[in-house]
Amino acid sequence: MSFHLNNAQQMALDDSLLSLTERERKYLNSSWAETFSKEIFPSIKEDRFSVLYSDNPASRPNNPINVYFGLLILREIFNQSDEEALNSLMFDIRYQHALHTTSFQEQPVSKNSLTNFRAAVYRYIQEYGIDLIQEEIETQAKSFSKLLKIDGKTVRMDSLMISSSCRKLSRLEIVYSTVARFIKIIDKNILPERFKPYLDEGHYNNTIYRSRDKDLNTKIKIVIKDGLKLYSLYKNKEISNTEEFKLLARMLKEQTRKGRIKPSLEIAPNSLQNPTDPDATYRKKGKKKHIGYTANIIEKFDDNNRMIEGYDLKKNTYSDQKFAKDAIEKLEDTTLLTDGAYHSEDINNKARAKGITLIPTNLIGGTKNSNCDKFEIDEKEHLVKKCPSGYKPIDSKFKEGSYRAHFDKKHCNNCPLRKDCPVIEQKKSYFLKVSEKTLHRCQLITRMGTSKYQELAKKRAGIEGIPSVLRRRYKIDHLPVRGEVRSKVWLGFKISAINCKRLIKGLMNSPIPELSILLYNHLLSLFNFQRTYRVKFAA
């Protein structure tokens, strides 16, 4: 029997759905499983993942990718482990109905199926730089938006810091751990005597925890010296191709200059923070210090529904402005609501070129307005036409990216607007000089003060709940994996879970109860003690 599942699944004679009573079927049809089965599961494109497996029919496993993908979404919705999700699939008819497996005598997922699927995705990303999970989830989200009829062309964007699960290390611990990890993979029979103490469990504690503060610099120098000696001994040998040696080489490059340790202030934020998570970087945002990654969220919305149509995860040294440029590449002909960290003159120009109206809710550096935008300035001809009081300048020119104009003193001396005017008094006239960048900033500040702009800007606040949900419900700061690639894949399924819950809620036209409670209550009503495939629950 083939395990490959088509979206247009035919009901078999022994399909477990046929054994349900009318009342049980009614409950099933009114549950989340019905919407998942009809709208979410059929949207999973199996063909996208065919590149993960061999084209040879004789060797290629017949993997039900849509079941794996759907089960990983349900796993996140119900906050389960892989094993718990597998148990639910085997014993909960709603999972089987949602994933179109009710006709199978044995469910087509084994203990290692989900782990192996994710591993195949990781390898593909690392080899080709293509995230199949992200492609699928973002495509899925666009189809969900159409189902919910999310109208308009308004999106909003926000970012969040994601902590690595690795432990925060001191500088000495980073250096020591990197050296010790490499020593442990060297053949003990050829390991020089000077490095064998690193194999002793007590050596770590003696070096790290029993050092007085005044000895730290000396300890770092000693371990660095050992690291440099190891690098010299093994750089031309086969062991230099290992990850442990590459981390040693990276650490020495980041921590030393010409064989001497660098001052702490010269250590870059993207330097190695922990050899167990080489991708994690350091960043201080506000008063908080972070080691890990940063994620960006793009959400499409209207007055009734919302859907996360884009996301990304990078090292936490990746700025919001870089995320803004990435988002602009994906979007067109829309209004994009952001906070001030995403905004710059260059980004605004790129957005306008693609028909995107950028709406920052605040600006980095404050919102003080010099009133230069009150002057009538022709940006096509690059000329200052009139001052706020309507007087023409004596002369006007555009030089080195700035508008320059002189005004007659007889007009400026007694002008009621003089107090708030940016012109500077000179010997024979008043002089205006304003850069194009400053002019556009002043124009934006003026627009930000209008009621229409403020009403639109208020709508951005709706996305700020997503970071909280990812932390509280989906434990994004406690991922069981490390590394940028793996962390991004896990983030993707959490984003998909949020989207699927929103779709189910929108299509059922009523709030979804707490799904874990719903799962328990439905199991009590659906499972019949007399049927062998039911699970007995204690009262």
Coordinates of C-alpha atoms in Angstrom, one line a residue:
M1 CA 0.0 0.0 0.0
S2 CA 1.4 3.4 -1.0
F3 CA 1.9 6.1 1.6
H4 CA 1.7 8.9 -0.9
L5 CA -1.4 11.0 -0.2
N6 CA -3.2 13.0 -2.8
N7 CA -5.1 16.1 -1.8
A8 CA -8.2 14.6 -3.5
Q9 CA -8.3 11.6 -1.2
Q10 CA -10.8 8.9 -1.9
M11 CA -12.6 7.4 1.1
A12 CA -11.9 3.7 1.5
L13 CA -14.5 1.2 2.7
D14 CA -12.6 0.7 6.0
D15 CA -12.2 4.5 6.5
S16 CA -12.6 5.2 10.2
L17 CA -14.9 8.2 9.4
L18 CA -17.6 5.7 8.4
S19 CA -17.7 4.2 11.9
L20 CA -18.6 7.5 13.5
T21 CA -22.1 8.1 14.7
E22 CA -24.1 11.0 13.3
R23 CA -23.5 13.0 16.5
E24 CA -19.8 12.3 16.4
R25 CA -19.6 13.3 12.7
K26 CA -21.5 16.5 13.6
Y27 CA -18.9 17.4 16.3
L28 CA -16.0 16.6 13.9
N29 CA -17.5 18.8 11.1
S30 CA -17.8 21.7 13.5
S31 CA -14.2 21.4 14.8
W32 CA -11.0 22.9 13.7
A33 CA -10.1 19.6 11.9
E34 CA -12.7 20.2 9.2
T35 CA -11.3 23.6 8.2
F36 CA -7.8 22.2 8.4
S37 CA -8.8 19.3 6.2
K38 CA -10.6 21.3 3.5
E39 CA -8.5 24.5 3.4
I40 CA -5.1 24.1 5.0
F41 CA -4.0 20.5 4.1
P42 CA -4.8 20.8 0.4
S43 CA -2.8 24.0 0.2
I44 CA 0.5 22.2 1.0
K45 CA 2.5 21.8 -2.2
E46 CA 4.3 18.5 -2.1
D47 CA 6.1 19.1 -5.4
R48 CA 8.1 21.9 -3.8
F49 CA 9.9 19.4 -1.6
S50 CA 10.6 16.8 -4.3
V51 CA 14.1 18.2 -4.5
L52 CA 14.9 16.8 -1.1
Y53 CA 14.7 13.2 -2.4
S54 CA 16.2 11.1 -5.2
D55 CA 14.7 11.1 -8.6
N56 CA 15.4 7.4 -8.9
P57 CA 12.1 5.6 -8.4
A58 CA 14.0 2.5 -7.2
S59 CA 15.7 4.4 -4.3
R60 CA 13.3 7.3 -3.5
P61 CA 11.3 6.7 -0.4
N62 CA 7.5 7.4 -0.8
N63 CA 7.3 10.1 1.8
P64 CA 4.0 11.8 2.6
I65 CA 5.5 15.3 2.8
N66 CA 2.1 17.0 3.1
V67 CA 1.4 14.9 6.2
Y68 CA 4.8 15.7 7.7
F69 CA 4.3 19.4 7.0
G70 CA 0.8 19.5 8.3
L71 CA 1.7 17.5 11.4
L72 CA 4.5 20.0 12.2
I73 CA 2.0 22.8 12.0
L74 CA -0.4 21.0 14.4
R75 CA 2.6 20.3 16.6
E76 CA 3.1 24.0 17.1
I77 CA -0.6 24.8 17.3
F78 CA -1.0 22.4 20.2
N79 CA 2.4 23.1 21.7
Q80 CA 3.5 19.5 21.5
S81 CA 6.8 17.5 21.2
D82 CA 7.4 15.4 18.1
E83 CA 6.4 12.3 20.1
E84 CA 3.2 13.9 21.4
A85 CA 2.2 15.0 17.9
L86 CA 2.8 11.4 16.6
N87 CA 0.7 10.0 19.4
S88 CA -2.1 12.4 18.6
L89 CA -2.0 11.4 14.9
M90 CA -2.3 7.7 15.9
F91 CA -5.1 8.1 18.4
D92 CA -7.0 11.3 17.6
I93 CA -9.4 11.0 14.6
R94 CA -9.4 14.8 14.2
Y95 CA -5.7 14.8 13.5
Q96 CA -6.3 11.9 11.0
H97 CA -9.2 13.8 9.4
A98 CA -7.2 17.0 9.2
L99 CA -4.3 15.2 7.5
H100 CA -6.4 12.9 5.3
T101 CA -5.1 9.7 6.9
T102 CA -8.4 8.2 8.2
S103 CA -8.3 5.4 5.6
F104 CA -4.9 4.1 6.6
Q105 CA -4.6 1.1 8.9
E106 CA -1.3 2.5 10.2
Q107 CA -0.4 6.2 10.2
P108 CA 2.4 7.0 7.7
V109 CA 4.6 8.8 10.2
S110 CA 7.3 7.1 12.4
K111 CA 9.3 8.2 15.4
N112 CA 12.1 9.8 13.3
S113 CA 10.0 11.0 10.3
L114 CA 9.8 14.6 11.5
T115 CA 13.4 14.8 12.5
N116 CA 14.6 13.4 9.2
F117 CA 12.4 15.7 7.2
R118 CA 13.7 18.8 9.0
A119 CA 17.3 17.5 8.6
A120 CA 16.7 17.2 4.8
V121 CA 15.4 20.8 4.8
Y122 CA 18.5 22.0 6.7
R123 CA 20.9 20.4 4.3
Y124 CA 19.1 21.9 1.3
I125 CA 19.3 25.4 2.8
Q126 CA 22.9 25.0 3.6
E127 CA 23.8 23.6 0.1
Y128 CA 21.6 25.8 -2.1
G129 CA 20.6 28.8 0.1
I130 CA 16.9 28.2 -0.6
D131 CA 14.5 27.9 2.4
L132 CA 11.7 25.6 1.1
I133 CA 9.8 26.0 4.4
Q134 CA 9.7 29.8 4.1
E135 CA 8.6 29.6 0.5
E136 CA 5.8 27.3 1.3
I137 CA 4.6 29.2 4.4
E138 CA 4.6 32.6 2.6
T139 CA 2.8 31.2 -0.4
Q140 CA 0.3 29.5 1.9
A141 CA -0.2 32.8 3.8
K142 CA -1.1 34.6 0.5
S143 CA -3.8 32.0 -0.3
F144 CA -5.1 32.3 3.3
S145 CA -5.4 36.1 2.8
K146 CA -7.5 35.5 -0.3
L147 CA -9.8 33.0 1.6
L148 CA -10.3 35.6 4.4
K149 CA -10.8 38.3 1.7
I150 CA -8.3 40.6 3.4
D151 CA -8.8 43.7 1.3
G152 CA -6.7 46.8 0.8
K153 CA -3.0 47.1 0.3
T154 CA -1.8 47.9 3.8
V155 CA 0.9 45.9 5.6
R156 CA 2.8 46.5 8.8
M157 CA 6.2 45.4 10.0
D158 CA 8.0 44.7 13.3
S159 CA 11.1 42.9 14.5
L160 CA 12.0 41.0 17.6
M161 CA 15.1 39.7 19.3
I162 CA 15.3 35.9 19.6
S163 CA 17.7 34.5 22.3
S164 CA 19.9 31.6 21.5
S165 CA 19.6 28.6 23.8
C166 CA 23.3 28.6 24.3
R167 CA 24.8 29.8 27.6
K168 CA 26.3 33.2 27.8
L169 CA 30.0 32.9 28.2
S170 CA 32.7 35.2 29.4
R171 CA 35.7 36.0 27.2
L172 CA 37.8 33.4 29.0
E173 CA 35.1 30.7 28.6
I174 CA 34.7 31.4 24.9
V175 CA 38.5 31.0 24.3
Y176 CA 38.8 28.0 26.6
S177 CA 35.8 26.2 25.2
T178 CA 36.9 26.6 21.6
V179 CA 40.4 25.3 22.3
A180 CA 39.1 22.4 24.5
R181 CA 36.6 21.3 21.8
F182 CA 39.3 21.0 19.2
I183 CA 41.6 19.1 21.6
K184 CA 38.9 16.5 22.2
I185 CA 38.8 15.4 18.6
I186 CA 42.6 14.9 18.3
D187 CA 43.8 11.4 18.4
K188 CA 44.9 10.9 22.1
N189 CA 47.9 8.8 21.0
I190 CA 49.4 11.8 19.1
L191 CA 48.2 14.6 21.3
P192 CA 51.2 16.6 22.7
E193 CA 51.5 16.3 26.5
R194 CA 51.0 20.0 27.1
F195 CA 47.4 19.8 25.9
K196 CA 46.3 16.6 27.8
P197 CA 45.2 18.6 30.9
Y198 CA 42.3 19.9 28.8
L199 CA 40.9 16.4 28.8
D200 CA 40.7 16.4 32.6
E201 CA 37.2 17.4 33.7
G202 CA 38.7 19.4 36.6
H203 CA 40.8 21.5 34.3
Y204 CA 37.9 23.6 33.2
N205 CA 36.8 24.5 36.7
N206 CA 40.4 25.2 37.7
T207 CA 40.8 27.6 34.8
I208 CA 37.4 29.3 34.8
Y209 CA 35.9 29.3 38.2
R210 CA 39.0 29.2 40.5
S211 CA 40.6 32.2 38.9
R212 CA 40.8 35.5 40.7
D213 CA 39.8 38.6 38.7
K214 CA 43.3 39.9 38.6
D215 CA 44.4 36.6 37.0
L216 CA 41.9 36.6 34.1
N217 CA 44.0 38.4 31.6
T218 CA 46.9 36.1 32.3
K219 CA 44.7 33.0 32.0
I220 CA 43.3 34.3 28.6
K221 CA 46.9 34.8 27.4
I222 CA 47.9 31.2 28.4
V223 CA 44.8 29.6 26.7
I224 CA 45.3 31.8 23.6
K225 CA 48.9 30.7 23.4
D226 CA 47.8 27.1 23.5
G227 CA 45.3 27.8 20.7
L228 CA 47.9 29.5 18.5
K229 CA 50.2 26.5 19.0
L230 CA 47.4 24.1 18.0
Y231 CA 46.6 26.1 15.0
S232 CA 50.3 26.0 13.9
L233 CA 50.6 22.3 14.4
Y234 CA 47.4 21.2 12.6
K235 CA 46.6 23.9 10.0
N236 CA 48.1 21.8 7.1
K237 CA 46.6 18.5 8.2
E238 CA 43.3 16.8 7.4
I239 CA 41.9 17.7 10.7
S240 CA 41.9 21.3 9.7
N241 CA 38.7 20.6 7.6
T242 CA 36.7 19.9 10.8
E243 CA 34.2 22.4 12.2
E244 CA 36.2 22.4 15.5
F245 CA 39.4 23.6 13.8
K246 CA 37.5 26.2 11.8
L247 CA 36.0 27.5 15.0
L248 CA 39.5 27.6 16.6
A249 CA 40.8 29.6 13.6
R250 CA 37.8 32.0 13.7
M251 CA 38.2 32.5 17.5
L252 CA 41.9 33.3 17.1
K253 CA 41.3 35.8 14.3
E254 CA 38.6 37.6 16.3
Q255 CA 40.4 37.6 19.7
T256 CA 44.0 38.3 18.6
R257 CA 46.1 40.5 16.4
K258 CA 49.6 39.3 15.4
G259 CA 49.6 36.7 18.2
R260 CA 48.5 39.1 21.0
I261 CA 45.1 39.4 22.6
K262 CA 42.9 42.3 21.4
P263 CA 41.5 44.8 24.0
S264 CA 37.9 43.9 24.9
L265 CA 36.5 47.0 23.2
E266 CA 37.9 45.9 19.8
I267 CA 36.0 42.6 19.9
A268 CA 33.2 42.8 17.2
P269 CA 29.6 42.1 18.1
N270 CA 29.5 39.4 15.4
S271 CA 32.4 37.5 17.0
L272 CA 32.0 34.0 18.3
Q273 CA 29.7 34.0 21.5
N274 CA 29.6 30.3 22.2
P275 CA 31.2 27.5 20.1
T276 CA 28.0 25.5 20.6
D277 CA 26.1 28.1 18.5
P278 CA 28.6 29.7 16.1
D279 CA 25.9 31.7 14.3
A280 CA 24.7 33.6 17.4
T281 CA 25.8 37.2 17.7
Y282 CA 25.8 39.9 20.4
R283 CA 23.7 43.1 20.3
K284 CA 22.7 45.7 22.8
K285 CA 19.3 47.2 22.0
G286 CA 18.2 49.9 24.4
K287 CA 19.4 48.8 27.9
K288 CA 19.1 45.0 27.1
K289 CA 21.9 42.8 25.9
H290 CA 21.1 40.0 23.5
I291 CA 22.9 36.9 22.2
G292 CA 21.1 35.2 19.4
Y293 CA 19.1 36.3 16.4
T294 CA 16.6 38.8 15.2
A295 CA 13.4 38.1 13.3
N296 CA 11.3 40.3 11.1
I297 CA 7.5 40.0 10.6
I298 CA 5.4 41.4 7.8
E299 CA 1.6 41.3 8.4
K300 CA -1.2 42.1 5.9
F301 CA -4.4 43.2 7.6
D302 CA -7.8 44.8 7.3
D303 CA -10.5 45.7 9.9
N304 CA -11.6 42.1 10.3
N305 CA -8.6 39.8 9.7
R306 CA -4.8 39.6 9.5
M307 CA -2.2 37.3 8.2
I308 CA 1.6 37.1 8.4
E309 CA 2.7 37.1 4.8
G310 CA 6.4 37.5 5.3
Y311 CA 9.1 36.7 7.8
D312 CA 12.8 36.3 8.1
L313 CA 15.5 35.5 10.6
K314 CA 19.1 36.7 10.7
K315 CA 22.0 37.2 13.1
N316 CA 21.0 39.9 15.6
T317 CA 23.5 42.3 14.1
Y318 CA 21.2 42.6 11.1
S319 CA 19.6 46.0 11.3
D320 CA 16.0 47.0 10.8
Q321 CA 16.9 49.1 7.8
K322 CA 18.4 46.0 6.1
F323 CA 15.1 44.2 6.8
A324 CA 13.3 47.2 5.3
K325 CA 15.3 46.9 2.1
D326 CA 14.6 43.2 1.9
A327 CA 10.8 43.8 2.4
I328 CA 10.8 46.4 -0.3
E329 CA 12.1 43.8 -2.7
K330 CA 9.2 41.6 -2.0
L331 CA 6.4 44.2 -1.9
E332 CA 4.9 46.6 -4.5
D333 CA 2.0 49.1 -4.7
T334 CA 1.2 49.0 -1.0
T335 CA 1.3 51.1 2.2
L336 CA 3.9 49.9 4.7
L337 CA 3.6 50.8 8.3
T338 CA 6.9 50.7 10.3
D339 CA 8.6 52.2 13.3
G340 CA 11.3 54.8 12.9
A341 CA 14.2 52.3 13.0
Y342 CA 13.2 51.0 9.5
H343 CA 13.2 54.5 7.9
S344 CA 15.9 56.4 6.0
E345 CA 16.1 58.7 3.0
D346 CA 17.6 56.0 0.9
I347 CA 15.0 53.4 1.9
N348 CA 12.1 55.9 1.3
N349 CA 13.4 56.5 -2.2
K350 CA 13.6 52.7 -2.9
A351 CA 10.1 52.3 -1.6
R352 CA 8.7 55.1 -3.8
A353 CA 10.3 53.6 -6.9
K354 CA 8.2 50.4 -6.3
G355 CA 5.0 52.3 -5.5
I356 CA 5.3 51.7 -1.8
T357 CA 4.2 54.4 0.6
L358 CA 6.4 54.1 3.7
I359 CA 4.6 55.3 6.9
P360 CA 7.0 55.4 9.9
T361 CA 5.3 56.0 13.2
N362 CA 8.2 57.8 14.7
L363 CA 11.7 58.9 13.6
I364 CA 15.1 58.1 15.0
G365 CA 16.6 61.4 16.3
G366 CA 13.3 63.1 17.2
T367 CA 10.8 65.1 15.3
K368 CA 12.1 68.6 15.6
N369 CA 11.0 70.6 12.5
S370 CA 13.1 73.4 11.1
N371 CA 10.2 74.5 8.9
C372 CA 12.3 74.5 5.8
D373 CA 9.4 72.5 4.2
K374 CA 7.3 75.7 4.4
F375 CA 9.3 77.2 1.6
E376 CA 8.0 76.6 -1.9
I377 CA 10.6 74.4 -3.5
D378 CA 10.5 72.9 -7.0
E379 CA 12.3 69.6 -6.6
K380 CA 12.3 68.9 -10.3
E381 CA 14.0 72.2 -11.2
H382 CA 15.9 72.2 -7.9
L383 CA 14.9 75.8 -7.2
V384 CA 13.6 77.7 -4.2
K385 CA 10.5 79.6 -5.5
K386 CA 9.2 81.5 -2.5
C387 CA 9.5 81.8 1.3
P388 CA 6.6 81.1 3.6
S389 CA 5.5 84.7 3.4
G390 CA 5.4 84.6 -0.4
Y391 CA 8.6 86.5 -1.2
K392 CA 10.8 85.3 -4.1
P393 CA 14.6 84.9 -3.4
I394 CA 17.2 87.2 -4.8
D395 CA 18.9 84.0 -6.2
S396 CA 18.6 80.3 -5.9
K397 CA 20.7 77.3 -6.8
F398 CA 21.2 73.6 -6.0
K399 CA 24.7 72.6 -5.1
E400 CA 26.2 69.5 -3.5
G401 CA 22.8 68.1 -2.6
S402 CA 21.6 71.3 -0.9
Y403 CA 19.2 74.1 -1.9
R404 CA 20.7 77.5 -1.4
A405 CA 18.9 80.9 -1.7
H406 CA 19.3 84.5 -0.6
F407 CA 16.4 86.7 0.5
D408 CA 16.2 90.5 0.7
K409 CA 16.7 91.9 4.2
K410 CA 13.8 94.4 3.9
H411 CA 11.4 91.5 3.6
C412 CA 13.0 89.4 6.4
N413 CA 13.7 92.0 9.1
N414 CA 10.0 92.7 9.8
C415 CA 8.6 89.3 8.9
P416 CA 6.2 87.9 11.5
L417 CA 7.5 84.4 10.7
R418 CA 11.1 85.3 11.3
K419 CA 11.3 83.7 14.7
D420 CA 10.6 80.2 13.3
C421 CA 12.4 80.6 10.0
P422 CA 15.6 78.6 9.2
V423 CA 17.3 81.5 7.3
I424 CA 20.6 82.9 8.6
E425 CA 21.3 86.6 8.7
Q426 CA 24.3 87.7 6.6
K427 CA 25.9 91.1 5.8
K428 CA 23.7 91.9 2.8
S429 CA 20.9 89.3 2.9
Y430 CA 19.3 86.3 4.7
F431 CA 20.6 83.0 3.6
L432 CA 18.7 79.6 3.4
K433 CA 20.6 76.4 3.0
V434 CA 18.8 73.1 3.3
S435 CA 19.9 69.6 2.2
E436 CA 17.5 67.4 0.2
K437 CA 17.6 64.9 3.0
T438 CA 16.6 67.5 5.6
L439 CA 13.9 68.9 3.4
H440 CA 12.3 65.5 3.0
R441 CA 12.5 64.8 6.7
C442 CA 10.8 68.1 7.5
Q443 CA 8.1 67.3 4.9
L444 CA 7.6 63.9 6.6
I445 CA 7.4 65.4 10.1
T446 CA 4.7 67.8 8.9
R447 CA 2.7 64.9 7.4
M448 CA 3.1 63.0 10.6
G449 CA 1.3 65.8 12.4
T450 CA -1.9 65.5 10.3
S451 CA -4.9 63.6 11.6
K452 CA -5.0 61.3 8.5
Y453 CA -1.4 60.2 9.0
Q454 CA -1.9 59.6 12.7
E455 CA -5.0 57.5 12.1
L456 CA -3.1 55.3 9.7
A457 CA 0.0 55.2 12.0
K458 CA -2.1 53.9 14.9
K459 CA -2.9 50.7 13.0
R460 CA 0.8 49.6 13.2
A461 CA 0.3 48.9 16.9
G462 CA -1.6 45.7 16.1
I463 CA 1.5 43.9 15.0
E464 CA 3.3 44.5 18.3
G465 CA 1.4 41.6 20.0
I466 CA 3.1 39.0 17.7
P467 CA 6.5 39.1 19.5
S468 CA 4.6 38.6 22.8
V469 CA 2.7 35.6 21.4
L470 CA 5.8 34.0 20.0
R471 CA 7.5 34.3 23.4
R472 CA 4.6 33.3 25.7
R473 CA 2.8 30.7 23.6
Y474 CA 5.4 29.4 21.2
K475 CA 8.6 29.7 23.5
I476 CA 10.6 31.3 20.7
D477 CA 13.4 32.1 23.1
H478 CA 13.8 28.4 24.1
L479 CA 14.2 26.6 20.8
P480 CA 15.5 23.1 21.1
V481 CA 17.9 23.8 18.2
R482 CA 20.9 26.1 17.6
G483 CA 22.2 27.9 14.5
E484 CA 20.6 30.4 12.1
V485 CA 19.3 27.8 9.6
R486 CA 17.6 25.5 12.2
S487 CA 16.2 28.5 14.2
K488 CA 14.6 30.0 11.1
V489 CA 12.9 26.7 10.1
W490 CA 11.4 26.3 13.6
L491 CA 10.3 30.0 13.5
G492 CA 8.6 29.3 10.2
F493 CA 6.4 26.5 11.6
K494 CA 5.4 28.8 14.5
I495 CA 4.5 31.5 12.1
S496 CA 2.4 29.0 10.1
A497 CA 0.6 27.9 13.3
I498 CA -0.4 31.5 14.0
N499 CA -1.6 31.9 10.4
C500 CA -3.6 28.6 10.5
K501 CA -5.3 29.5 13.8
R502 CA -6.2 32.8 12.3
L503 CA -7.6 31.2 9.2
I504 CA -9.7 28.7 11.2
K505 CA -11.0 31.4 13.4
G506 CA -11.9 33.6 10.4
L507 CA -13.6 30.8 8.4
M508 CA -15.5 29.4 11.5
N509 CA -16.5 33.1 12.1
S510 CA -16.1 32.7 15.9
P511 CA -13.1 32.8 18.3
I512 CA -11.2 29.5 18.7
P513 CA -11.2 28.3 22.3
E514 CA -7.9 27.4 23.8
L515 CA -7.0 24.6 21.4
S516 CA -5.3 22.4 24.0
I517 CA -8.5 22.5 26.0
L518 CA -10.6 21.9 22.9
L519 CA -8.5 18.9 22.1
Y520 CA -9.1 17.3 25.5
N521 CA -12.9 18.0 25.5
H522 CA -13.3 16.7 21.9
L523 CA -11.4 13.5 22.7
L524 CA -13.8 12.8 25.6
S525 CA -16.8 13.2 23.3
L526 CA -15.4 11.5 20.2
F527 CA -13.7 8.4 21.6
N528 CA -15.9 5.4 22.3
F529 CA -14.7 2.9 24.9
Q530 CA -16.0 0.0 22.9
R531 CA -13.9 0.7 19.8
T532 CA -10.4 -0.7 19.9
Y533 CA -8.8 2.4 18.4
R534 CA -10.2 4.7 21.0
V535 CA -8.1 5.8 24.0
K536 CA -9.5 5.6 27.5
F537 CA -9.4 8.7 29.6
A538 CA -9.7 8.7 33.4
A539 CA -12.5 10.8 34.7

